[in-house]
CSV table of C-alpha atoms and ligand atoms in Angstrom, one decimal:
chain,number,residue,atom,x,y,z
A,1,UNK,CA,-4.9,16.0,-13.6
A,2,UNK,CA,-7.5,18.1,-11.9
A,3,UNK,CA,-9.0,15.2,-10.0
A,4,UNK,CA,-5.6,13.8,-9.0
A,5,UNK,CA,-4.9,13.7,-5.3
A,6,UNK,CA,-1.3,14.4,-4.1
A,7,UNK,CA,-0.5,11.6,-1.6
A,8,UNK,CA,3.1,12.3,-0.6
A,9,UNK,CA,6.6,12.9,-2.1
A,10,UNK,CA,8.6,9.9,-3.2
A,11,UNK,CA,11.4,10.9,-0.8
A,12,UNK,CA,9.0,10.7,2.1
A,13,UNK,CA,8.9,6.9,1.6
A,14,UNK,CA,11.8,4.7,2.7
A,15,UNK,CA,13.3,2.4,0.2
A,16,UNK,CA,12.1,-0.3,0.6
A,17,UNK,CA,9.3,1.1,2.8
A,18,UNK,CA,5.7,1.7,3.3
A,19,UNK,CA,3.3,4.3,4.7
A,20,UNK,CA,-0.3,4.4,5.7
A,21,UNK,CA,-2.7,7.2,4.7
A,22,UNK,CA,-6.3,8.1,5.3
A,23,UNK,CA,-7.8,9.9,2.2
A,24,UNK,CA,-11.4,11.1,2.2
A,25,UNK,CA,-12.2,8.5,4.9
A,26,UNK,CA,-10.5,5.6,3.1
A,27,UNK,CA,-7.5,3.8,4.6
A,28,UNK,CA,-4.8,3.2,2.1
A,29,UNK,CA,-1.1,2.4,2.1
A,30,UNK,CA,1.8,3.0,-0.3
A,31,UNK,CA,4.7,0.6,-0.8
A,32,UNK,CA,8.0,1.7,-2.3
A,33,UNK,CA,10.4,-0.7,-4.0
A,34,UNK,CA,13.2,1.4,-5.6
A,35,UNK,CA,11.7,3.9,-8.0
A,36,UNK,CA,8.4,2.0,-8.0
A,37,UNK,CA,5.5,2.8,-5.7
A,38,UNK,CA,2.3,0.9,-5.4
A,39,UNK,CA,-0.9,1.9,-3.5
A,40,UNK,CA,-3.5,-0.4,-2.1
A,41,UNK,CA,-6.6,-0.2,0.1
A,42,UNK,CA,-5.6,-1.0,3.6
A,43,UNK,CA,-7.9,-4.0,4.0
A,44,UNK,CA,-6.7,-7.6,4.1
A,45,UNK,CA,-8.8,-9.9,1.8
A,46,UNK,CA,-8.8,-12.5,4.6
A,47,UNK,CA,-10.9,-10.6,7.2
A,48,UNK,CA,-11.3,-7.1,5.7
A,49,UNK,CA,-9.3,-5.5,8.5
A,50,UNK,CA,-6.3,-3.2,8.3
A,51,UNK,CA,-3.0,-5.0,7.6
A,52,UNK,CA,-0.7,-3.2,10.1
A,53,UNK,CA,-0.3,-3.3,13.8
A,54,UNK,CA,2.7,-0.9,13.9
A,55,UNK,CA,1.9,2.4,12.1
A,56,UNK,CA,3.4,2.5,8.5
A,57,UNK,CA,4.7,-1.0,8.8
A,58,UNK,CA,3.3,-3.1,5.9
A,59,UNK,CA,6.3,-5.0,4.8
A,60,UNK,CA,7.8,-8.2,6.0
A,61,UNK,CA,11.4,-8.4,7.4
A,62,UNK,CA,12.9,-8.8,4.0
A,63,UNK,CA,11.2,-5.5,2.9
A,64,UNK,CA,10.2,-7.2,-0.4
A,65,UNK,CA,6.7,-8.5,0.5
A,66,UNK,CA,3.6,-6.9,2.0
A,67,UNK,CA,2.6,-8.7,5.2
A,68,UNK,CA,-0.6,-8.7,7.1
A,69,UNK,CA,0.2,-8.5,10.8
A,70,UNK,CA,-2.9,-10.5,11.9
A,71,UNK,CA,-2.3,-13.9,10.4
A,72,UNK,CA,0.8,-13.4,8.3
A,73,UNK,CA,-0.5,-13.3,4.8
A,74,UNK,CA,2.1,-12.3,2.3
A,75,UNK,CA,1.4,-10.2,-0.9
A,76,UNK,CA,3.5,-9.2,-3.9
A,77,UNK,CA,4.0,-5.4,-3.9
A,78,UNK,CA,3.7,-5.2,-7.7
A,79,UNK,CA,0.4,-7.0,-8.0
A,80,UNK,CA,-1.1,-7.2,-4.5
A,81,UNK,CA,-1.6,-11.0,-5.0
A,82,UNK,CA,-1.5,-13.1,-1.9
A,83,UNK,CA,1.2,-15.7,-2.3
A,84,UNK,CA,1.1,-17.3,1.2
A,85,UNK,CA,-1.2,-17.4,4.1
A,86,UNK,CA,-5.0,-17.9,4.7
A,87,UNK,CA,-6.1,-15.8,1.7
A,88,UNK,CA,-3.6,-17.3,-0.8
A,89,UNK,CA,-4.7,-16.5,-4.4
A,90,UNK,CA,-6.8,-13.4,-3.3
A,91,UNK,CA,-5.6,-9.9,-3.9
A,92,UNK,CA,-5.3,-6.5,-2.3
A,93,UNK,CA,-7.4,-3.8,-4.0
A,94,UNK,CA,-5.0,-1.6,-6.0
A,95,UNK,CA,-5.5,2.2,-6.1
A,96,UNK,CA,-4.4,3.8,-9.4
A,97,UNK,CA,-1.5,6.1,-8.9
A,98,UNK,CA,1.5,7.6,-10.7
A,99,UNK,CA,4.7,9.4,-9.9
A,100,UNK,CA,5.4,12.8,-11.5
A,101,UNK,CA,8.1,15.2,-10.5
A,102,UNK,CA,8.9,13.2,-7.4
A,103,UNK,CA,5.3,13.4,-6.2
A,104,UNK,CA,3.0,10.5,-5.8
A,105,UNK,CA,-0.5,11.1,-7.1
A,106,UNK,CA,-3.7,9.1,-6.8
A,107,UNK,CA,-5.3,9.3,-10.2
A,108,UNK,CA,-8.7,8.3,-8.9
A,109,UNK,CA,-10.1,7.2,-5.6
A,110,UNK,CA,-12.6,4.3,-6.0
A,111,UNK,CA,-15.8,4.7,-4.0
A,112,UNK,CA,-15.3,3.3,-0.5
B,201,FES,S1,-6.6,-10.6,8.5
B,201,FES,FE1,-4.8,-10.6,7.2
B,201,FES,S2,-4.1,-12.6,7.2
B,201,FES,FE2,-5.9,-12.7,8.4
């Protein structure tokens, strides 16, 4: 995993919780649901702007859905699919990642 990028430790993420990152100039965020973590590009498919207004806050009040703060689009954490809001049916861009030894790794960073 020489090209892998260490993003954070699993225990740095609340459960459920989310956290924003900037890696090599790209804005990303991670969402934790139990022992599962998902990483997406921080860009709403509706307007192409960052999802959060409050730092590290990407989840709705239930903690089970990703929410865009601008117009309220809701996304499934596991697939990034928008299930409600102005970009319903569109999807967030997933970033390949994996957990190993309690550490979250990006396996590759797509070109920005
Ligand atoms: S920019 Fe995200 S819902 Fe409009």
